Short mmCIF file of C-alpha atoms in Angstrom, two decimals:
data_model
loop_
_atom_site.label_atom_id
_atom_site.label_comp_id
_atom_site.label_asym_id
_atom_site.label_seq_id
_atom_site.Cartn_x
_atom_site.Cartn_y
_atom_site.Cartn_z
CA MET A 6 22.71 6.81 40.77
CA ALA A 7 22.05 6.77 36.94
CA ALA A 8 19.51 4.52 37.10
CA SER A 9 17.26 6.08 39.71
CA SER A 10 17.64 9.55 38.10
CA ALA A 11 16.68 8.11 34.96
CA GLY A 12 13.88 6.63 36.29
CA MET A 13 12.70 9.85 38.08
CA CYS A 14 12.94 11.65 35.11
CA THR A 15 10.74 9.36 33.24
CA VAL A 16 8.19 9.47 36.32
CA VAL A 17 8.10 13.20 36.05
CA CYS A 18 7.77 13.31 32.19
CA ASN A 19 4.78 10.88 32.45
CA LEU A 20 3.33 13.12 35.15
CA ASN A 21 3.96 16.11 32.88
CA ARG A 22 2.01 14.57 30.18
CA GLN A 23 -0.85 13.37 32.26
CA PHE A 24 -1.57 16.29 34.37
CA ALA A 25 -0.84 19.36 31.76
CA VAL A 26 -4.47 19.20 31.27
CA HIS A 27 -4.78 20.96 34.60
CA PHE A 28 -1.67 22.74 34.91
CA PRO A 29 0.44 24.85 32.40
CA ARG A 30 3.29 22.72 31.01
CA THR A 31 6.01 25.44 31.58
CA ILE A 32 5.62 24.35 35.49
CA THR A 33 6.02 20.62 35.20
CA GLN A 34 8.40 21.01 32.44
CA ASN A 35 10.77 22.88 34.61
CA ILE A 36 10.59 20.28 37.02
CA CYS A 37 11.34 17.62 34.35
CA ASN A 38 14.15 19.66 32.84
CA ASN A 39 16.11 20.14 36.05
CA ILE A 40 16.30 16.14 36.95
CA CYS A 41 16.82 15.36 33.38
CA SER A 42 19.66 17.84 33.19
CA ARG A 43 21.18 16.16 36.50
CA SER A 44 20.75 12.71 35.16
CA LEU A 45 22.63 13.37 31.89
CA TRP A 46 25.98 13.18 33.38
CA THR A 47 25.53 10.03 35.03
CA SER A 48 23.64 8.30 32.17
CA VAL A 49 24.88 5.55 29.74
CA PRO A 50 26.32 7.04 26.67
CA ARG A 51 24.50 6.12 23.49
CA TYR A 52 26.34 4.31 20.74
CA HIS A 53 27.24 7.51 18.69
CA SER A 54 29.67 8.39 21.65
CA GLN A 55 31.76 5.18 20.75
CA PRO A 56 34.61 5.46 18.16
CA GLN A 57 33.32 5.10 14.70
CA ILE A 58 35.63 2.61 13.26
CA LYS A 59 34.49 1.11 9.94
CA LYS A 60 34.81 -2.51 9.69
CA LYS A 61 32.96 -3.50 6.49
CA SER A 62 33.71 -7.26 6.58
CA ALA A 63 32.04 -7.42 9.99
CA VAL A 64 28.95 -5.32 8.72
CA ARG A 65 28.66 -7.70 5.57
CA GLU A 66 28.51 -10.65 7.69
CA LEU A 67 25.53 -9.37 9.85
CA VAL A 68 21.91 -9.94 9.15
CA GLY A 69 18.80 -8.21 10.26
CA VAL A 70 16.13 -10.01 12.29
CA VAL A 71 12.61 -8.53 12.29
CA GLY A 72 9.72 -9.35 14.28
CA LEU A 73 6.27 -7.26 14.37
CA GLU A 74 3.58 -6.69 17.07
CA ILE A 75 0.71 -5.64 15.16
CA HIS A 76 -2.43 -3.85 16.77
CA ALA A 77 -5.38 -4.00 14.85
CA GLN A 78 -8.84 -2.31 15.81
CA ILE A 79 -11.75 -4.81 15.61
CA ASN A 80 -14.53 -3.92 13.42
CA SER A 81 -17.39 -3.48 15.91
CA SER A 82 -19.88 -0.65 16.62
CA THR A 83 -19.05 -0.59 20.29
CA LYS A 84 -16.10 -0.87 22.46
CA LEU A 85 -14.29 -3.93 24.08
CA PHE A 86 -16.04 -3.74 27.63
CA SER A 87 -18.61 -0.96 27.09
CA GLY A 88 -21.59 0.11 25.12
CA SER A 89 -19.91 3.34 24.04
CA GLN A 90 -19.75 3.66 20.18
CA VAL A 91 -16.79 3.56 18.08
CA GLY A 92 -16.45 5.92 15.41
CA PHE A 93 -13.69 7.96 13.66
CA SER A 94 -13.31 11.64 14.05
CA ALA A 95 -16.07 11.85 16.50
CA PRO A 96 -16.08 15.35 18.68
CA PRO A 97 -13.73 14.70 21.62
CA ASN A 98 -15.29 12.99 24.71
CA SER A 99 -18.39 12.21 22.82
CA GLN A 100 -18.18 8.47 23.11
CA VAL A 101 -17.20 7.87 26.69
CA SER A 102 -19.28 5.63 29.02
CA PHE A 103 -19.01 5.64 32.63
CA PHE A 104 -16.95 2.60 32.47
CA ASP A 105 -14.66 4.17 29.88
CA ALA A 106 -14.26 7.16 32.44
CA SER A 107 -13.52 4.74 35.11
CA LEU A 108 -16.24 5.83 37.73
CA PRO A 109 -16.09 3.74 40.63
CA GLY A 110 -18.60 0.95 40.90
CA THR A 111 -18.61 0.24 36.95
CA LEU A 112 -17.93 -3.06 35.75
CA PRO A 113 -16.55 -4.47 32.32
CA VAL A 114 -18.88 -6.40 29.96
CA LEU A 115 -17.16 -8.51 27.31
CA ASN A 116 -18.29 -7.78 23.83
CA ARG A 117 -19.25 -10.86 21.72
CA ARG A 118 -18.61 -9.29 18.37
CA CYS A 119 -14.98 -8.70 19.29
CA VAL A 120 -14.51 -12.25 20.43
CA GLU A 121 -15.89 -13.42 17.25
CA ALA A 122 -13.75 -11.25 15.35
CA ALA A 123 -10.56 -12.64 17.07
CA VAL A 124 -11.59 -16.33 16.64
CA MET A 125 -12.20 -15.91 13.02
CA THR A 126 -8.89 -13.83 12.68
CA GLY A 127 -7.31 -16.77 14.39
CA LEU A 128 -8.63 -19.51 12.20
CA ALA A 129 -7.73 -17.62 9.28
CA LEU A 130 -4.16 -17.57 10.07
CA ASP A 131 -4.42 -21.32 11.15
CA CYS A 132 -4.20 -20.59 14.94
CA THR A 133 -4.92 -23.02 18.00
CA ILE A 134 -7.93 -21.26 19.43
CA ASN A 135 -7.68 -21.62 23.30
CA ARG A 136 -11.22 -23.03 24.66
CA LYS A 137 -10.41 -21.22 27.82
CA SER A 138 -9.18 -17.84 28.11
CA LEU A 139 -8.07 -15.34 30.71
CA PHE A 140 -7.85 -11.49 30.93
CA ASP A 141 -5.08 -9.81 32.95
CA ARG A 142 -4.63 -6.25 34.17
CA LYS A 143 -1.50 -4.67 32.83
CA HIS A 144 -0.31 -2.02 35.58
CA TYR A 145 1.69 0.53 33.22
CA PHE A 146 1.26 4.38 33.23
CA TYR A 147 -1.10 5.26 30.80
CA ALA A 148 -1.85 9.08 31.08
CA ASP A 149 -5.08 8.52 28.49
CA LEU A 150 -6.35 5.64 30.44
CA PRO A 151 -8.32 6.45 33.45
CA ALA A 152 -8.16 3.51 35.35
CA GLY A 153 -4.40 3.54 35.29
CA TYR A 154 -4.19 -0.14 33.69
CA GLN A 155 -5.10 -1.82 30.54
CA ILE A 156 -7.23 -4.86 30.43
CA THR A 157 -5.19 -7.46 27.93
CA GLN A 158 -4.41 -11.12 27.66
CA GLN A 159 -1.03 -12.14 29.00
CA ARG A 160 -1.03 -15.60 30.33
CA VAL A 161 -3.78 -17.33 28.00
CA PRO A 162 -4.36 -15.35 24.81
CA ILE A 163 -7.59 -16.03 22.97
CA ALA A 164 -5.23 -17.70 19.91
CA GLU A 165 -1.96 -18.88 19.50
CA GLY A 166 0.57 -20.78 17.19
CA GLY A 167 -0.45 -19.80 13.65
CA THR A 168 1.03 -18.83 10.14
CA LEU A 169 0.91 -16.05 7.88
CA GLN A 170 1.97 -16.97 4.23
CA TYR A 171 2.61 -13.71 2.14
CA SER A 172 3.84 -13.11 -1.04
CA HIS A 173 5.86 -10.31 -2.86
CA LEU A 174 6.92 -9.27 -6.24
CA ILE A 175 10.83 -9.12 -7.18
CA GLY A 176 12.50 -8.79 -10.19
CA HIS A 177 13.35 -6.08 -12.75
CA LYS A 178 9.64 -5.93 -14.04
CA GLN A 179 8.29 -7.23 -10.70
CA GLY A 180 7.20 -10.54 -12.47
CA GLN A 181 8.73 -13.01 -10.20
CA VAL A 182 6.72 -14.06 -6.90
CA VAL A 183 8.41 -14.93 -4.01
CA THR A 184 6.16 -16.69 -1.24
CA LYS A 185 7.44 -16.71 2.52
CA SER A 186 5.79 -17.26 5.81
CA VAL A 187 6.00 -15.89 9.23
CA ARG A 188 5.01 -17.70 12.51
CA ILE A 189 2.20 -16.13 14.52
CA LYS A 190 3.14 -16.54 18.41
CA GLN A 191 -0.32 -15.28 19.52
CA ILE A 192 -3.49 -13.04 19.09
CA GLN A 193 -4.96 -11.46 22.20
CA LEU A 194 -7.89 -9.02 23.16
CA GLU A 195 -6.83 -5.75 24.69
CA GLN A 196 -8.23 -2.22 25.26
CA ASP A 197 -7.11 0.79 23.15
CA SER A 198 -5.80 3.82 25.18
CA GLY A 199 -7.16 7.25 24.64
CA LYS A 200 -5.66 10.16 22.69
CA SER A 201 -3.45 12.94 24.11
CA LEU A 202 -4.09 16.43 22.26
CA HIS A 203 -1.27 18.98 22.48
CA ASP A 204 -1.78 22.44 22.19
CA GLU A 205 1.73 24.14 21.85
CA ASN A 206 -0.01 27.70 21.73
CA ARG A 207 -1.31 27.39 25.10
CA SER A 208 1.21 24.96 26.57
CA GLN A 209 -1.61 22.33 27.57
CA THR A 210 -2.26 18.63 26.70
CA PHE A 211 -5.88 17.71 26.50
CA ILE A 212 -7.34 14.04 26.52
CA ASP A 213 -9.75 12.44 24.17
CA LEU A 214 -10.98 9.34 25.48
CA ASN A 215 -13.19 8.45 22.55
CA ARG A 216 -10.73 5.54 21.60
CA ALA A 217 -10.35 4.40 25.31
CA GLY A 218 -11.70 0.77 25.63
CA VAL A 219 -11.89 0.29 21.72
CA GLY A 220 -11.27 -3.40 21.04
CA LEU A 221 -8.02 -4.42 19.62
CA MET A 222 -6.59 -7.53 18.51
CA GLU A 223 -2.60 -7.55 19.01
CA LEU A 224 -1.03 -10.28 16.44
CA VAL A 225 2.45 -10.83 17.81
CA MET A 226 4.72 -12.23 15.03
CA GLU A 227 7.92 -14.18 15.60
CA PRO A 228 11.40 -12.88 14.46
CA ASP A 229 11.14 -14.52 11.08
CA MET A 230 11.75 -11.88 8.61
CA GLN A 231 15.11 -10.03 7.53
CA CYS A 232 14.18 -7.02 5.76
CA GLY A 233 11.64 -4.03 5.44
CA GLU A 234 10.36 -5.42 2.26
CA GLU A 235 9.35 -8.67 3.88
CA ALA A 236 7.86 -6.89 6.78
CA ALA A 237 5.88 -4.47 4.74
CA ALA A 238 4.69 -7.47 2.68
CA ALA A 239 3.47 -9.41 5.68
CA VAL A 240 1.45 -6.28 6.62
CA ARG A 241 -0.24 -5.60 3.54
CA GLU A 242 -0.98 -9.10 3.34
CA LEU A 243 -2.62 -9.25 6.85
CA GLN A 244 -4.37 -6.09 6.22
CA LEU A 245 -6.00 -7.84 3.05
CA ILE A 246 -7.14 -10.90 5.15
CA LEU A 247 -8.41 -8.63 8.02
CA GLN A 248 -10.30 -6.63 5.36
CA THR A 249 -11.70 -9.94 3.66
CA LEU A 250 -12.83 -11.21 6.94
CA GLY A 251 -14.30 -7.80 7.97
CA THR A 252 -12.74 -8.13 11.50
CA CYS A 253 -10.81 -4.95 10.98
CA GLN A 254 -11.08 -2.22 8.53
CA GLY A 255 -7.37 -1.99 8.21
CA ASN A 256 -7.15 1.91 7.40
CA MET A 257 -3.80 2.64 8.71
CA ALA A 258 -4.02 6.40 8.05
CA GLU A 259 -7.01 6.37 10.78
CA GLY A 260 -4.87 4.15 13.07
CA GLN A 261 -6.76 1.08 12.58
CA LEU A 262 -3.70 -1.05 11.91
CA ARG A 263 -0.56 0.17 14.00
CA VAL A 264 2.74 -1.77 13.77
CA ASP A 265 5.66 -2.14 16.34
CA ALA A 266 8.92 -3.42 14.80
CA ASN A 267 11.47 -5.28 16.99
CA VAL A 268 14.69 -5.01 15.11
CA SER A 269 18.30 -6.70 15.78
CA VAL A 270 21.02 -7.87 13.85
CA HIS A 271 23.52 -10.82 14.30
CA ARG A 272 25.71 -13.33 12.51
CA PRO A 273 24.21 -16.25 11.31
CA GLY A 274 24.67 -19.22 13.84
CA GLU A 275 25.07 -17.03 16.55
CA PRO A 276 22.48 -16.04 19.29
CA LEU A 277 20.13 -12.91 18.25
CA GLY A 278 21.43 -9.65 18.96
CA VAL A 279 20.09 -6.69 21.28
CA ARG A 280 16.94 -5.51 19.76
CA THR A 281 15.12 -2.17 19.30
CA GLU A 282 11.76 -1.49 19.13
CA VAL A 283 10.45 0.90 16.44
CA LYS A 284 7.13 2.15 17.64
CA ASN A 285 3.58 3.09 16.30
CA ILE A 286 4.13 2.82 12.45
CA ASN A 287 1.07 3.55 10.35
CA SER A 288 1.98 3.02 6.97
CA ALA A 289 3.50 -0.12 4.98
CA ARG A 290 5.84 2.14 3.15
CA PHE A 291 7.16 3.87 6.25
CA LEU A 292 7.55 0.44 8.04
CA ALA A 293 9.87 -0.93 5.32
CA ARG A 294 12.10 2.32 5.31
CA ALA A 295 12.17 2.25 9.20
CA ILE A 296 13.32 -1.25 9.43
CA ASP A 297 15.96 -0.95 6.79
CA TYR A 298 17.15 2.08 8.58
CA GLU A 299 17.40 0.69 11.66
CA ILE A 300 18.99 -2.57 10.51
CA GLU A 301 21.82 -0.38 8.62
CA ARG A 302 22.10 1.74 11.82
CA GLN A 303 22.65 -1.44 14.08
CA MET A 304 25.05 -2.88 11.42
CA GLU A 305 27.39 0.21 11.55
CA VAL A 306 27.27 0.52 15.31
CA VAL A 307 28.66 -3.32 15.75
CA GLY A 308 30.77 -2.91 12.80
CA SER A 309 32.63 0.16 14.59
CA GLY A 310 32.91 -1.70 17.86
CA GLY A 311 29.97 -0.11 19.38
CA THR A 312 27.16 -1.63 21.60
CA VAL A 313 23.16 -1.38 20.56
CA LEU A 314 21.19 -0.17 23.18
CA ASN A 315 18.02 -1.97 24.01
CA GLU A 316 15.70 1.00 23.49
CA THR A 317 12.36 2.25 22.16
CA ARG A 318 12.73 4.41 18.96
CA ALA A 319 10.34 6.26 16.34
CA PHE A 320 10.30 6.81 12.67
CA ASP A 321 10.72 10.31 11.43
CA PHE A 322 9.41 9.85 7.79
CA LYS A 323 10.71 13.43 6.82
CA SER A 324 14.34 12.36 7.41
CA GLY A 325 13.89 8.81 6.97
CA GLN A 326 15.66 7.98 10.11
CA THR A 327 14.62 6.30 13.52
CA ILE A 328 15.16 8.67 16.71
CA PRO A 329 15.54 7.30 20.31
CA MET A 330 12.55 7.77 22.66
CA ARG A 331 13.57 5.98 25.62
CA ASP A 332 15.69 3.25 27.25
CA LYS A 333 14.44 -0.24 27.87
CA GLU A 334 17.61 -1.51 29.84
CA GLY A 335 15.75 -2.67 32.81
CA LEU A 336 13.31 -5.36 32.67
CA GLN A 337 9.71 -4.12 32.47
CA ASP A 338 7.69 -4.81 35.32
CA TYR A 339 4.08 -4.34 34.29
CA ARG A 340 2.88 -6.02 37.47
CA PHE A 341 0.28 -8.30 35.79
CA MET A 342 -2.39 -9.70 37.54
CA PRO A 343 -5.79 -11.76 36.81
CA GLU A 344 -8.46 -9.21 36.01
CA PRO A 345 -10.73 -9.77 39.07
CA ASN A 346 -13.78 -8.20 37.21
CA LEU A 347 -13.55 -10.81 34.38
CA PRO A 348 -13.13 -14.56 35.78
CA PRO A 349 -11.96 -17.05 33.28
CA TRP A 350 -14.02 -17.81 30.52
CA TRP A 351 -14.88 -20.52 28.03
CA CYS A 352 -14.59 -19.24 24.30
CA THR A 353 -17.42 -22.06 23.38
CA THR A 354 -19.87 -20.18 25.50
CA VAL A 355 -19.33 -16.88 23.62
CA VAL A 356 -19.07 -18.19 19.98
CA LEU A 357 -19.73 -21.25 18.13
CA ILE A 358 -16.13 -21.84 16.55
CA ASP A 359 -17.21 -24.24 13.83
CA ALA A 360 -19.83 -21.73 13.00
CA VAL A 361 -17.32 -18.89 12.59
CA ARG A 362 -14.78 -21.24 10.44
CA GLU A 363 -17.73 -22.10 7.93
CA ARG A 364 -18.02 -18.33 7.37
CA ILE A 365 -14.55 -17.68 6.43
CA PRO A 366 -14.49 -16.54 2.79
CA GLU A 367 -11.81 -16.89 0.18
CA LEU A 368 -8.73 -15.46 1.42
CA PRO A 369 -6.56 -13.18 -0.89
CA ARG A 370 -3.86 -15.71 -1.49
CA ALA A 371 -6.31 -18.27 -2.83
CA THR A 372 -7.75 -15.53 -4.75
CA ARG A 373 -4.88 -14.59 -6.47
CA ALA A 374 -3.91 -18.26 -7.33
CA ARG A 375 -7.52 -18.56 -8.59
CA LEU A 376 -7.11 -15.78 -10.95
CA VAL A 377 -4.02 -16.64 -12.60
CA HIS A 378 -5.14 -20.31 -13.20
CA ALA A 379 -8.74 -19.30 -14.35
CA PHE A 380 -7.92 -16.22 -16.63
CA GLY A 381 -4.48 -16.74 -17.51
CA LEU A 382 -3.10 -13.59 -15.80
CA ARG A 383 0.22 -12.67 -14.72
CA PRO A 384 1.09 -12.81 -10.93
CA GLU A 385 1.81 -8.94 -10.78
CA HIS A 386 -1.84 -8.18 -12.17
CA SER A 387 -3.51 -10.69 -9.72
CA PHE A 388 -1.76 -8.63 -6.99
CA THR A 389 -3.10 -5.45 -8.45
CA LEU A 390 -6.57 -6.85 -8.36
CA VAL A 391 -6.88 -8.20 -5.18
CA ASN A 392 -5.11 -5.16 -3.88
CA GLU A 393 -7.65 -2.67 -4.64
CA ASP A 394 -11.12 -3.02 -2.89
CA GLY A 395 -13.79 -4.45 -5.48
CA LEU A 396 -11.44 -4.48 -8.28
CA THR A 397 -11.43 -8.30 -8.48
CA GLU A 398 -15.45 -8.46 -8.72
CA TYR A 399 -15.11 -5.81 -11.42
CA PHE A 400 -12.72 -7.80 -13.54
CA GLU A 401 -14.49 -11.14 -12.89
CA SER A 402 -18.01 -9.36 -14.15
CA LEU A 403 -16.32 -7.91 -17.04
CA ALA A 404 -14.51 -11.21 -18.07
CA ASN A 405 -17.67 -12.97 -17.86
CA MET A 406 -19.63 -10.37 -20.12
CA THR A 407 -17.10 -9.92 -22.79
CA ARG A 408 -16.23 -12.13 -25.80
CA ALA A 409 -12.44 -10.47 -25.51
CA GLU A 410 -9.63 -12.58 -24.00
CA PRO A 411 -9.01 -11.70 -20.30
CA LYS A 412 -5.45 -10.97 -21.24
CA LYS A 413 -6.81 -8.10 -23.10
CA ALA A 414 -9.65 -7.02 -20.66
CA ILE A 415 -6.99 -6.69 -18.10
CA GLY A 416 -5.17 -3.99 -19.70
CA TRP A 417 -8.47 -2.18 -19.83
CA VAL A 418 -9.16 -2.66 -15.99
CA ILE A 419 -5.63 -1.74 -14.90
CA LYS A 420 -4.49 1.01 -17.25
CA ASP A 421 -7.73 2.90 -18.06
CA VAL A 422 -10.14 2.06 -15.24
CA LEU A 423 -7.77 1.78 -12.28
CA GLY A 424 -5.56 4.35 -13.76
CA LEU A 425 -8.58 7.23 -14.06
CA LEU A 426 -9.95 6.26 -10.54
CA ASN A 427 -6.50 7.13 -8.90
CA GLN A 428 -6.24 10.13 -10.72
CA GLN A 429 -9.49 11.45 -9.40
CA GLY A 430 -9.28 9.93 -5.86
CA ARG A 431 -12.31 7.42 -6.38
CA ASN A 432 -12.64 3.81 -5.54
CA VAL A 433 -13.75 1.31 -7.62
CA SER A 434 -17.53 1.31 -6.83
CA GLN A 435 -17.60 5.21 -7.90
CA SER A 436 -16.39 4.14 -11.58
CA PRO A 437 -18.34 5.88 -14.08
CA VAL A 438 -18.04 3.27 -16.44
CA SER A 439 -19.50 -0.12 -15.52
CA PRO A 440 -18.40 -3.66 -16.26
CA ARG A 441 -21.34 -4.29 -18.72
CA ALA A 442 -20.45 -0.81 -20.55
CA LEU A 443 -16.67 -1.78 -20.78
CA ALA A 444 -17.65 -5.37 -22.12
CA GLN A 445 -19.97 -3.85 -24.85
CA LEU A 446 -17.30 -1.45 -25.96
CA LEU A 447 -14.40 -4.53 -25.85
CA ASP A 448 -17.01 -6.63 -28.07
CA LEU A 449 -17.02 -3.73 -30.62
CA LEU A 450 -13.41 -3.82 -30.84
CA GLU A 451 -13.38 -7.75 -30.98
CA ASP A 452 -15.67 -7.52 -33.89
CA GLY A 453 -13.49 -4.92 -35.80
CA ARG A 454 -16.33 -2.38 -35.75
CA VAL A 455 -13.84 0.13 -34.04
CA SER A 456 -10.18 0.70 -34.18
CA SER A 457 -8.15 0.46 -30.77
CA SER A 458 -7.85 4.61 -30.82
CA ALA A 459 -11.45 5.15 -31.60
CA ALA A 460 -12.10 2.73 -28.60
CA LYS A 461 -10.27 4.86 -26.24
CA THR A 462 -12.32 7.90 -27.69
CA VAL A 463 -15.23 5.95 -26.88
CA PHE A 464 -14.10 4.99 -23.11
CA GLN A 465 -13.41 8.54 -22.45
CA GLU A 466 -16.85 9.64 -23.66
CA LEU A 467 -18.25 6.72 -21.27
CA TRP A 468 -16.23 8.26 -18.59
CA LYS A 469 -18.30 11.56 -18.73
CA GLY A 470 -21.17 9.63 -17.46
CA SER A 471 -23.55 10.52 -20.20
CA GLY A 472 -25.73 7.30 -19.93
CA ARG A 473 -25.11 6.63 -23.62
CA SER A 474 -23.97 2.84 -24.87
CA PRO A 475 -20.74 2.67 -26.74
CA ALA A 476 -22.95 1.60 -29.81
CA GLN A 477 -24.50 5.02 -29.67
CA ILE A 478 -21.29 6.95 -29.13
CA VAL A 479 -19.70 5.41 -32.25
CA GLU A 480 -22.78 5.92 -34.32
CA GLU A 481 -22.89 9.57 -33.31
CA GLN A 482 -19.42 10.60 -33.56
CA ASP A 483 -18.95 8.43 -36.72
CA LEU A 484 -16.25 6.39 -34.97
CA GLY A 485 -17.06 3.12 -36.66
CA LEU A 486 -13.94 1.66 -38.90
CA VAL A 487 -13.43 2.69 -42.43
CA ASP A 488 -14.61 -0.42 -44.63
CA ASP A 489 -13.67 1.02 -48.11
CA SER A 490 -10.49 -0.38 -49.03
CA THR A 491 -10.04 1.70 -52.05
CA GLU A 492 -10.20 4.85 -49.94
CA ILE A 493 -7.88 3.53 -47.37
CA GLN A 494 -5.37 2.53 -50.37
CA ARG A 495 -5.65 6.05 -51.75
CA ILE A 496 -4.77 7.52 -48.33
CA CYS A 497 -1.89 5.24 -47.82
CA GLN A 498 -0.30 5.99 -51.23
CA SER A 499 -0.91 9.80 -50.68
CA VAL A 500 0.90 9.62 -47.31
CA ILE A 501 3.91 7.47 -49.18
CA ASP A 502 4.15 10.18 -51.99
CA SER A 503 4.13 12.98 -49.78
CA HIS A 504 7.30 11.63 -47.55
CA PRO A 505 9.84 10.31 -49.85
CA GLU A 506 12.63 10.74 -47.07
CA GLU A 507 10.47 8.35 -44.71
CA VAL A 508 10.30 5.75 -47.69
CA ARG A 509 13.94 5.79 -48.33
CA ALA A 510 14.70 5.05 -44.54
CA ILE A 511 12.16 2.19 -44.44
CA ARG A 512 13.62 0.83 -47.79
CA ALA A 513 17.11 1.17 -46.03
CA GLY A 514 15.97 -1.24 -43.27
CA ASN A 515 14.68 1.14 -40.64
CA ARG A 516 11.36 -0.34 -40.22
CA LYS A 517 10.53 2.00 -37.34
CA VAL A 518 9.72 4.82 -39.40
CA LEU A 519 6.61 2.84 -40.84
CA ASN A 520 5.07 3.60 -37.66
CA LYS A 521 5.04 7.30 -38.41
CA LEU A 522 3.42 6.62 -41.68
CA MET A 523 0.83 4.59 -39.97
CA GLY A 524 0.07 7.45 -37.53
CA LEU A 525 -0.27 9.96 -40.35
CA VAL A 526 -2.69 7.53 -42.27
CA GLN A 527 -4.76 7.27 -38.92
CA LYS A 528 -4.66 11.14 -38.48
CA GLN A 529 -6.32 11.45 -41.66
CA THR A 530 -8.89 8.80 -41.07
CA LYS A 531 -9.50 9.95 -37.63
CA GLY A 532 -8.52 6.60 -36.19
CA ARG A 533 -11.10 4.79 -38.13
CA ALA A 534 -8.79 2.59 -40.38
CA ASP A 535 -7.92 -0.99 -39.67
CA PRO A 536 -4.05 -0.57 -38.32
CA VAL A 537 -3.56 -4.31 -39.77
CA LYS A 538 -4.86 -3.34 -43.13
CA VAL A 539 -3.01 0.01 -42.89
CA ARG A 540 0.28 -1.61 -42.03
CA ALA A 541 -0.01 -4.23 -44.92
CA MET A 542 -0.62 -1.33 -47.56
CA LEU A 543 2.18 0.70 -46.26
CA GLU A 544 4.61 -2.13 -46.26
CA GLU A 545 3.51 -3.15 -49.82
CA GLY A 546 3.78 0.42 -50.88
CA THR A 547 7.20 1.09 -49.64
CA SER A 548 8.95 -2.35 -50.47
#
């Protein structure tokens, strides 16, 4: 009786979501509430009704197990099976064809671009591309898919058996790189669903079908990860790979990359525990938090003698907790069947696999290794360059145009250029300072024509976008280094004579006070004195 009541409740709730566009929500909600209230008395109690007995030793023995299912929106101008355009934030229902609306007599036509994107992604992840592939119908209640089913791949997906290698930084200063891998079970093509828009004021739900039928790649990962940090690093690496390939723009804020996490805990050497699924996470940071919370929650349940329920949960980023959505105690029957309107097809008749393989560009992992080897960069710097779109190209252009060492150039790129871009919400292509202009400034600094403080002033002027060269700014503002050693010696001696307490501290062994005197000298010279000369003169005068 409990199962039947819970099932009826689910059906009515789904009907409520689908038909509220025609009927006020209050009518269907009352029906749902009546059934749900009766079923609550016979439903299986959740874990928090179990006795909460702490068993810390048992909890410590448990380890987390994480697998991911990632839905990546294919970067295509049209949908998977129709000619409707794909565009974010278009007016509701403005990009819907007859097929998307499931009008009788309409048939699907496979989008060649979507197949090519899936093949390229599979090759980049070392998958085996199935020469013959099939489409299936998944009969699941989709309130925002007019056909009432989803066209997907269940029996023979487009790619299988790959590997994603990912790296993340650990240690106090994030300087140690740990490289791991996760197995890719399969990559399949499928339709996206539409979007439900809830109007709480009018108690109605509206359907926007612009997204219905948009092509997705679903990447299914094996449960090879153990914590949120690993999962987040894997998703970030996949995001970079997809963006490099151009197969998915990977903007998680716009829903172009959505992650479902399957989480369980068990004791090493024993079978995997009961898993829960945390649905539709659209941020790598939220993914890490959701997984770590869910692992900790399940450890506490098992450690206190409770039983983890097989259920679907959502992540509340405000509270940092996962919350129950629906139970999955029974086996889901999606009633898969071969898609009758799309017969088995040969991948080689749609795309040339070898030609696609030749077009795969350098992938992020290889780019990071090349930057470290070619320019002697630290690993964390290579991660920063690759993670920011266009920053690798900016740095390489700069390094090839300046006489300064790459280790000096990278500091200007990350701290100054990227720092100001992030403050102003700009991307690298919008930088007012070009690699050539920054190279000219670094050359002035390298030749000893400006001090480091004066170079910062010149950089700020360049950022204003006046169009002047660094040399012109130095000349106009008289920022060149003071070459008169006699004048520098006079200023240093003046500072020493006017600060006897600091001089005594230096002579007593407190060498840090020397930096204060250097600052006073630079203030009088407006940052135009050579710091090396100033320090040498001050050390001699205070010895």
